Amino acid sequence: MIKLLVMWILIVLPTFALEVPELVLSESLQEQKQGNEFLQIIWDTSSVVADIETQVYLKKLGQELSIYSENPSKHLDFFMLNDDSINAFSGPYGYIGVHTGMLLSSDSESELAGVLSHEISHVTQSHLTRFSEKTGKQTYIMLASMLAAVLANNSTIAVSGVAAIAQQSINFTRAHEWEADRIGTKMLLKSGFDPKGMANFFKKLKDNPGVNEFLRTHPLSINRISDSIQRSARERGDYRADSFEYLTIKAKLYYHQHKRIKLETNKVLNLYMYAYDALEKQKYRQAKNHISQLLKLNHDNPTYILAGRIYSKLAQIDKAQAYFSKVNDSETSIYYAAKAYAANNKITKGVGILRRYLKLNVGTYHSHKLLSSLYVSAGKLDRVHMHNAKALVLQGKLSESVTRYQRAKSVTQSRDLFDVLTVKIERLEQLIDLYQNLSN
């Protein structure tokens, strides 16, 4: 329940330092600072799902939906967190988290998209900023003490602190919820998802006796659910079917939670999970048999990625790479292609394929950590430290990142890289100084 309380606090209250709105020098810089601190809290929970396929899928879906938002230029990023509770939240600077319990409780991709659209709408409508402007200094001080208590695992103080603020803020946040419902439904329609997805999920939450409404990040009411159902009922169309990515991500999450396959009426999905189960149990010949059957029936990206992973374990590296290459510019396929090369003693090729991708894309924490480990095998310590530094930035840990960049600078023998590292360190130190000045 502690993590749930933290997420409730962060959807309602956007910052967690002893700062007051009238001292903010730049709203955008302030929001970035808050987002950076928020990132650290997310990663320090140690609950970010390690599976890159899951994270890339969620980010891709979220970014696709954001195109149809009322402010597509807003910064957004998405995280899947390993938590059984049915919850999702939006934090400062557009960082949005989804609990695995929420995804597992969804019955369609439209439901998942509905939740994401709702959270995106909180960000694009600046609900967190608008709330902070209304609450003022006392709320900031109270929040800082609550977060300190939560991080120290003092649940009694945390619960009482949340209760003290909840009654004061619920009428204000409820108006935001209605607005996010309305705008989120429009986003679903424009992106081709069934707008009933949001309404159906809300109804499911309301009917779930195991969910305490007070502790939910999004207060529900009968009127709000009825309004959502009526709004979506007026729409008709040929909506998107569940993608194979959604089905396989959900099936794998269930598998790791319950340590077994959940058999479905979908033969293709069952074949995928048989192959995945065999891969997890290191029964590679058996996995090959299942994936061969699956490839005759399905040509979606998850199938090609799984095929590549299986053939890599069988040391059939050319065949593995052929399947990875069938996936168009996916970080997941690049990630596993690099791992496949490394596992088959082709470190240079593994470094090359992942490095090329990350030169053109920000990439995930997972990809930078993998490239760092590949550079360990290649004996290039400057690059090891550099990509560890980039991974730390993606966790919001700027000071630790500076230290890593300095280590890279101290061991590199490349003048060009030395100059690049110097610039990166200077920029990070300037940003850290700007953030600190906002608190003064």
PDB file of N, CA and C in Angstrom, residues 78-149:
ATOM      1  N   PHE A  78       6.542   7.182 -20.469  1.00  0.00           N
ATOM      2  CA  PHE A  78       5.667   6.174 -19.874  1.00  0.00           C
ATOM      3  C   PHE A  78       6.495   5.055 -19.256  1.00  0.00           C
ATOM      4  N   PHE A  79       6.003   4.529 -18.124  1.00  0.00           N
ATOM      5  CA  PHE A  79       6.682   3.459 -17.405  1.00  0.00           C
ATOM      6  C   PHE A  79       5.673   2.405 -16.964  1.00  0.00           C
ATOM      7  N   MET A  80       6.057   1.140 -17.090  1.00  0.00           N
ATOM      8  CA  MET A  80       5.275   0.057 -16.510  1.00  0.00           C
ATOM      9  C   MET A  80       5.936  -0.336 -15.196  1.00  0.00           C
ATOM     10  N   LEU A  81       5.136  -0.315 -14.120  1.00  0.00           N
ATOM     11  CA  LEU A  81       5.655  -0.631 -12.793  1.00  0.00           C
ATOM     12  C   LEU A  81       5.085  -1.950 -12.301  1.00  0.00           C
ATOM     13  N   ASN A  82       5.942  -2.745 -11.696  1.00  0.00           N
ATOM     14  CA  ASN A  82       5.535  -4.059 -11.200  1.00  0.00           C
ATOM     15  C   ASN A  82       4.803  -3.898  -9.872  1.00  0.00           C
ATOM     16  N   ASP A  83       3.482  -3.781  -9.967  1.00  0.00           N
ATOM     17  CA  ASP A  83       2.643  -3.562  -8.787  1.00  0.00           C
ATOM     18  C   ASP A  83       1.273  -4.172  -9.062  1.00  0.00           C
ATOM     19  N   ASP A  84       0.788  -4.994  -8.141  1.00  0.00           N
ATOM     20  CA  ASP A  84      -0.467  -5.715  -8.355  1.00  0.00           C
ATOM     21  C   ASP A  84      -1.704  -4.833  -8.284  1.00  0.00           C
ATOM     22  N   SER A  85      -1.575  -3.638  -7.719  1.00  0.00           N
ATOM     23  CA  SER A  85      -2.754  -2.792  -7.572  1.00  0.00           C
ATOM     24  C   SER A  85      -3.229  -2.266  -8.922  1.00  0.00           C
ATOM     25  N   ILE A  86      -4.532  -2.031  -9.026  1.00  0.00           N
ATOM     26  CA  ILE A  86      -5.122  -1.510 -10.260  1.00  0.00           C
ATOM     27  C   ILE A  86      -4.987   0.004 -10.228  1.00  0.00           C
ATOM     28  N   ASN A  87      -3.951   0.509 -10.878  1.00  0.00           N
ATOM     29  CA  ASN A  87      -3.693   1.936 -10.764  1.00  0.00           C
ATOM     30  C   ASN A  87      -2.844   2.434 -11.920  1.00  0.00           C
ATOM     31  N   ALA A  88      -2.963   3.716 -12.194  1.00  0.00           N
ATOM     32  CA  ALA A  88      -2.116   4.440 -13.128  1.00  0.00           C
ATOM     33  C   ALA A  88      -2.036   5.866 -12.617  1.00  0.00           C
ATOM     34  N   PHE A  89      -1.001   6.586 -12.984  1.00  0.00           N
ATOM     35  CA  PHE A  89      -0.829   7.928 -12.439  1.00  0.00           C
ATOM     36  C   PHE A  89      -0.058   8.797 -13.420  1.00  0.00           C
ATOM     37  N   SER A  90      -0.246  10.102 -13.299  1.00  0.00           N
ATOM     38  CA  SER A  90       0.545  11.054 -14.061  1.00  0.00           C
ATOM     39  C   SER A  90       1.263  11.966 -13.098  1.00  0.00           C
ATOM     40  N   GLY A  91       2.524  12.235 -13.380  1.00  0.00           N
ATOM     41  CA  GLY A  91       3.330  13.083 -12.525  1.00  0.00           C
ATOM     42  C   GLY A  91       3.841  14.288 -13.282  1.00  0.00           C
ATOM     43  N   PRO A  92       4.657  15.118 -12.638  1.00  0.00           N
ATOM     44  CA  PRO A  92       5.180  16.320 -13.277  1.00  0.00           C
ATOM     45  C   PRO A  92       6.025  16.010 -14.504  1.00  0.00           C
ATOM     46  N   TYR A  93       6.031  16.966 -15.434  1.00  0.00           N
ATOM     47  CA  TYR A  93       6.767  16.893 -16.691  1.00  0.00           C
ATOM     48  C   TYR A  93       6.302  15.721 -17.560  1.00  0.00           C
ATOM     49  N   GLY A  94       5.067  15.310 -17.358  1.00  0.00           N
ATOM     50  CA  GLY A  94       4.460  14.334 -18.247  1.00  0.00           C
ATOM     51  C   GLY A  94       4.920  12.904 -18.066  1.00  0.00           C
ATOM     52  N   TYR A  95       5.425  12.557 -16.896  1.00  0.00           N
ATOM     53  CA  TYR A  95       5.804  11.164 -16.647  1.00  0.00           C
ATOM     54  C   TYR A  95       4.573  10.393 -16.182  1.00  0.00           C
ATOM     55  N   ILE A  96       4.267   9.328 -16.894  1.00  0.00           N
ATOM     56  CA  ILE A  96       3.043   8.557 -16.659  1.00  0.00           C
ATOM     57  C   ILE A  96       3.416   7.111 -16.347  1.00  0.00           C
ATOM     58  N   GLY A  97       2.842   6.594 -15.263  1.00  0.00           N
ATOM     59  CA  GLY A  97       3.105   5.218 -14.854  1.00  0.00           C
ATOM     60  C   GLY A  97       1.850   4.374 -14.897  1.00  0.00           C
ATOM     61  N   VAL A  98       2.023   3.121 -15.257  1.00  0.00           N
ATOM     62  CA  VAL A  98       0.927   2.153 -15.280  1.00  0.00           C
ATOM     63  C   VAL A  98       1.364   0.931 -14.475  1.00  0.00           C
ATOM     64  N   HIS A  99       0.528   0.513 -13.546  1.00  0.00           N
ATOM     65  CA  HIS A  99       0.827  -0.685 -12.764  1.00  0.00           C
ATOM     66  C   HIS A  99       0.498  -1.935 -13.569  1.00  0.00           C
ATOM     67  N   THR A 100       1.277  -2.991 -13.356  1.00  0.00           N
ATOM     68  CA  THR A 100       0.986  -4.254 -14.039  1.00  0.00           C
ATOM     69  C   THR A 100      -0.402  -4.764 -13.669  1.00  0.00           C
ATOM     70  N   GLY A 101      -0.840  -4.480 -12.447  1.00  0.00           N
ATOM     71  CA  GLY A 101      -2.174  -4.904 -12.038  1.00  0.00           C
ATOM     72  C   GLY A 101      -3.258  -4.264 -12.881  1.00  0.00           C
ATOM     73  N   MET A 102      -3.016  -3.036 -13.321  1.00  0.00           N
ATOM     74  CA  MET A 102      -3.992  -2.368 -14.169  1.00  0.00           C
ATOM     75  C   MET A 102      -4.057  -3.020 -15.548  1.00  0.00           C
ATOM     76  N   LEU A 103      -2.886  -3.287 -16.127  1.00  0.00           N
ATOM     77  CA  LEU A 103      -2.874  -3.920 -17.445  1.00  0.00           C
ATOM     78  C   LEU A 103      -3.507  -5.309 -17.391  1.00  0.00           C
ATOM     79  N   LEU A 104      -3.174  -6.070 -16.363  1.00  0.00           N
ATOM     80  CA  LEU A 104      -3.733  -7.422 -16.243  1.00  0.00           C
ATOM     81  C   LEU A 104      -5.240  -7.410 -16.029  1.00  0.00           C
ATOM     82  N   SER A 105      -5.759  -6.360 -15.426  1.00  0.00           N
ATOM     83  CA  SER A 105      -7.202  -6.287 -15.190  1.00  0.00           C
ATOM     84  C   SER A 105      -7.965  -5.772 -16.412  1.00  0.00           C
ATOM     85  N   SER A 106      -7.246  -5.252 -17.399  1.00  0.00           N
ATOM     86  CA  SER A 106      -7.917  -4.772 -18.610  1.00  0.00           C
ATOM     87  C   SER A 106      -8.360  -5.964 -19.455  1.00  0.00           C
ATOM     88  N   ASP A 107      -9.496  -5.817 -20.132  1.00  0.00           N
ATOM     89  CA  ASP A 107     -10.026  -6.883 -20.988  1.00  0.00           C
ATOM     90  C   ASP A 107      -9.823  -6.595 -22.467  1.00  0.00           C
ATOM     91  N   SER A 108      -9.284  -5.429 -22.782  1.00  0.00           N
ATOM     92  CA  SER A 108      -9.033  -5.078 -24.179  1.00  0.00           C
ATOM     93  C   SER A 108      -7.978  -3.988 -24.236  1.00  0.00           C
ATOM     94  N   GLU A 109      -7.361  -3.848 -25.407  1.00  0.00           N
ATOM     95  CA  GLU A 109      -6.375  -2.787 -25.576  1.00  0.00           C
ATOM     96  C   GLU A 109      -7.037  -1.416 -25.523  1.00  0.00           C
ATOM     97  N   SER A 110      -8.309  -1.349 -25.893  1.00  0.00           N
ATOM     98  CA  SER A 110      -9.035  -0.085 -25.810  1.00  0.00           C
ATOM     99  C   SER A 110      -9.168   0.373 -24.361  1.00  0.00           C
ATOM    100  N   GLU A 111      -9.312  -0.574 -23.435  1.00  0.00           N
ATOM    101  CA  GLU A 111      -9.362  -0.204 -22.017  1.00  0.00           C
ATOM    102  C   GLU A 111      -8.024   0.374 -21.568  1.00  0.00           C
ATOM    103  N   LEU A 112      -6.932  -0.286 -21.956  1.00  0.00           N
ATOM    104  CA  LEU A 112      -5.607   0.232 -21.609  1.00  0.00           C
ATOM    105  C   LEU A 112      -5.387   1.605 -22.244  1.00  0.00           C
ATOM    106  N   ALA A 113      -5.756   1.733 -23.505  1.00  0.00           N
ATOM    107  CA  ALA A 113      -5.621   3.017 -24.202  1.00  0.00           C
ATOM    108  C   ALA A 113      -6.486   4.081 -23.545  1.00  0.00           C
ATOM    109  N   GLY A 114      -7.652   3.688 -23.035  1.00  0.00           N
ATOM    110  CA  GLY A 114      -8.533   4.633 -22.355  1.00  0.00           C
ATOM    111  C   GLY A 114      -7.886   5.196 -21.101  1.00  0.00           C
ATOM    112  N   VAL A 115      -7.241   4.336 -20.332  1.00  0.00           N
ATOM    113  CA  VAL A 115      -6.554   4.790 -19.117  1.00  0.00           C
ATOM    114  C   VAL A 115      -5.398   5.720 -19.481  1.00  0.00           C
ATOM    115  N   LEU A 116      -4.620   5.337 -20.500  1.00  0.00           N
ATOM    116  CA  LEU A 116      -3.501   6.178 -20.915  1.00  0.00           C
ATOM    117  C   LEU A 116      -3.988   7.535 -21.429  1.00  0.00           C
ATOM    118  N   SER A 117      -5.069   7.531 -22.202  1.00  0.00           N
ATOM    119  CA  SER A 117      -5.619   8.778 -22.729  1.00  0.00           C
ATOM    120  C   SER A 117      -6.059   9.698 -21.596  1.00  0.00           C
ATOM    121  N   HIS A 118      -6.642   9.108 -20.574  1.00  0.00           N
ATOM    122  CA  HIS A 118      -7.057   9.877 -19.398  1.00  0.00           C
ATOM    123  C   HIS A 118      -5.843  10.530 -18.730  1.00  0.00           C
ATOM    124  N   GLU A 119      -4.771   9.745 -18.540  1.00  0.00           N
ATOM    125  CA  GLU A 119      -3.578  10.283 -17.892  1.00  0.00           C
ATOM    126  C   GLU A 119      -2.907  11.346 -18.760  1.00  0.00           C
ATOM    127  N   ILE A 120      -2.844  11.109 -20.064  1.00  0.00           N
ATOM    128  CA  ILE A 120      -2.264  12.088 -20.982  1.00  0.00           C
ATOM    129  C   ILE A 120      -3.031  13.400 -20.895  1.00  0.00           C
ATOM    130  N   SER A 121      -4.358  13.303 -20.771  1.00  0.00           N
ATOM    131  CA  SER A 121      -5.188  14.512 -20.684  1.00  0.00           C
ATOM    132  C   SER A 121      -4.899  15.296 -19.411  1.00  0.00           C
ATOM    133  N   HIS A 122      -4.604  14.607 -18.310  1.00  0.00           N
ATOM    134  CA  HIS A 122      -4.194  15.317 -17.094  1.00  0.00           C
ATOM    135  C   HIS A 122      -2.958  16.174 -17.375  1.00  0.00           C
ATOM    136  N   VAL A 123      -2.039  15.619 -18.178  1.00  0.00           N
ATOM    137  CA  VAL A 123      -0.797  16.337 -18.476  1.00  0.00           C
ATOM    138  C   VAL A 123      -1.053  17.499 -19.423  1.00  0.00           C
ATOM    139  N   THR A 124      -1.760  17.229 -20.524  1.00  0.00           N
ATOM    140  CA  THR A 124      -1.946  18.283 -21.536  1.00  0.00           C
ATOM    141  C   THR A 124      -2.810  19.430 -21.024  1.00  0.00           C
ATOM    142  N   GLN A 125      -3.671  19.154 -20.067  1.00  0.00           N
ATOM    143  CA  GLN A 125      -4.510  20.219 -19.496  1.00  0.00           C
ATOM    144  C   GLN A 125      -3.863  20.875 -18.277  1.00  0.00           C
ATOM    145  N   SER A 126      -2.617  20.499 -17.996  1.00  0.00           N
ATOM    146  CA  SER A 126      -1.842  21.114 -16.900  1.00  0.00           C
ATOM    147  C   SER A 126      -2.566  21.032 -15.564  1.00  0.00           C
ATOM    148  N   HIS A 127      -3.203  19.897 -15.277  1.00  0.00           N
ATOM    149  CA  HIS A 127      -3.951  19.759 -14.035  1.00  0.00           C
ATOM    150  C   HIS A 127      -3.051  19.836 -12.805  1.00  0.00           C
ATOM    151  N   LEU A 128      -1.852  19.262 -12.903  1.00  0.00           N
ATOM    152  CA  LEU A 128      -0.957  19.301 -11.749  1.00  0.00           C
ATOM    153  C   LEU A 128      -0.526  20.736 -11.437  1.00  0.00           C
ATOM    154  N   THR A 129      -0.190  21.471 -12.502  1.00  0.00           N
ATOM    155  CA  THR A 129       0.220  22.870 -12.307  1.00  0.00           C
ATOM    156  C   THR A 129      -0.933  23.700 -11.755  1.00  0.00           C
ATOM    157  N   ARG A 130      -2.120  23.496 -12.306  1.00  0.00           N
ATOM    158  CA  ARG A 130      -3.280  24.259 -11.856  1.00  0.00           C
ATOM    159  C   ARG A 130      -3.605  23.966 -10.398  1.00  0.00           C
ATOM    160  N   PHE A 131      -3.417  22.722  -9.987  1.00  0.00           N
ATOM    161  CA  PHE A 131      -3.676  22.379  -8.585  1.00  0.00           C
ATOM    162  C   PHE A 131      -2.655  23.051  -7.676  1.00  0.00           C
ATOM    163  N   SER A 132      -1.379  23.043  -8.080  1.00  0.00           N
ATOM    164  CA  SER A 132      -0.339  23.626  -7.233  1.00  0.00           C
ATOM    165  C   SER A 132      -0.536  25.127  -7.068  1.00  0.00           C
ATOM    166  N   GLU A 133      -1.020  25.791  -8.117  1.00  0.00           N
ATOM    167  CA  GLU A 133      -1.273  27.230  -8.034  1.00  0.00           C
ATOM    168  C   GLU A 133      -2.384  27.540  -7.036  1.00  0.00           C
ATOM    169  N   LYS A 134      -3.323  26.602  -6.891  1.00  0.00           N
ATOM    170  CA  LYS A 134      -4.455  26.827  -5.982  1.00  0.00           C
ATOM    171  C   LYS A 134      -4.084  26.546  -4.528  1.00  0.00           C
ATOM    172  N   THR A 135      -3.239  25.534  -4.304  1.00  0.00           N
ATOM    173  CA  THR A 135      -3.007  25.063  -2.937  1.00  0.00           C
ATOM    174  C   THR A 135      -2.020  25.904  -2.154  1.00  0.00           C
ATOM    175  N   GLY A 136      -0.942  26.355  -2.797  1.00  0.00           N
ATOM    176  CA  GLY A 136      -0.012  27.266  -2.139  1.00  0.00           C
ATOM    177  C   GLY A 136       0.999  26.596  -1.222  1.00  0.00           C
ATOM    178  N   LYS A 137       1.639  27.426  -0.414  1.00  0.00           N
ATOM    179  CA  LYS A 137       2.812  27.030   0.347  1.00  0.00           C
ATOM    180  C   LYS A 137       2.537  25.910   1.346  1.00  0.00           C
ATOM    181  N   GLN A 138       1.447  25.968   2.074  1.00  0.00           N
ATOM    182  CA  GLN A 138       1.199  25.003   3.134  1.00  0.00           C
ATOM    183  C   GLN A 138       1.134  23.583   2.586  1.00  0.00           C
ATOM    184  N   THR A 139       0.537  23.431   1.405  1.00  0.00           N
ATOM    185  CA  THR A 139       0.446  22.105   0.803  1.00  0.00           C
ATOM    186  C   THR A 139       1.825  21.561   0.475  1.00  0.00           C
ATOM    187  N   TYR A 140       2.701  22.417  -0.026  1.00  0.00           N
ATOM    188  CA  TYR A 140       4.042  21.976  -0.379  1.00  0.00           C
ATOM    189  C   TYR A 140       4.801  21.472   0.845  1.00  0.00           C
ATOM    190  N   ILE A 141       4.671  22.203   1.952  1.00  0.00           N
ATOM    191  CA  ILE A 141       5.363  21.797   3.176  1.00  0.00           C
ATOM    192  C   ILE A 141       4.818  20.468   3.683  1.00  0.00           C
ATOM    193  N   MET A 142       3.495  20.328   3.667  1.00  0.00           N
ATOM    194  CA  MET A 142       2.875  19.090   4.133  1.00  0.00           C
ATOM    195  C   MET A 142       3.293  17.912   3.260  1.00  0.00           C
ATOM    196  N   LEU A 143       3.343  18.144   1.950  1.00  0.00           N
ATOM    197  CA  LEU A 143       3.718  17.081   1.028  1.00  0.00           C
ATOM    198  C   LEU A 143       5.143  16.620   1.256  1.00  0.00           C
ATOM    199  N   ALA A 144       6.053  17.562   1.468  1.00  0.00           N
ATOM    200  CA  ALA A 144       7.446  17.202   1.684  1.00  0.00           C
ATOM    201  C   ALA A 144       7.593  16.282   2.889  1.00  0.00           C
ATOM    202  N   SER A 145       6.892  16.596   3.976  1.00  0.00           N
ATOM    203  CA  SER A 145       6.979  15.763   5.173  1.00  0.00           C
ATOM    204  C   SER A 145       6.355  14.400   4.942  1.00  0.00           C
ATOM    205  N   MET A 146       5.265  14.360   4.162  1.00  0.00           N
ATOM    206  CA  MET A 146       4.623  13.071   3.871  1.00  0.00           C
ATOM    207  C   MET A 146       5.527  12.171   3.059  1.00  0.00           C
ATOM    208  N   LEU A 147       6.159  12.738   2.034  1.00  0.00           N
ATOM    209  CA  LEU A 147       7.025  11.918   1.202  1.00  0.00           C
ATOM    210  C   LEU A 147       8.217  11.401   1.977  1.00  0.00           C
ATOM    211  N   ALA A 148       8.740  12.217   2.870  1.00  0.00           N
ATOM    212  CA  ALA A 148       9.839  11.764   3.711  1.00  0.00           C
ATOM    213  C   ALA A 148       9.401  10.569   4.553  1.00  0.00           C
ATOM    214  N   ALA A 149       8.166  10.622   5.069  1.00  0.00           N
ATOM    215  CA  ALA A 149       7.641   9.532   5.882  1.00  0.00           C
ATOM    216  C   ALA A 149       7.448   8.273   5.051  1.00  0.00           C
TER     217      ALA A 149
END
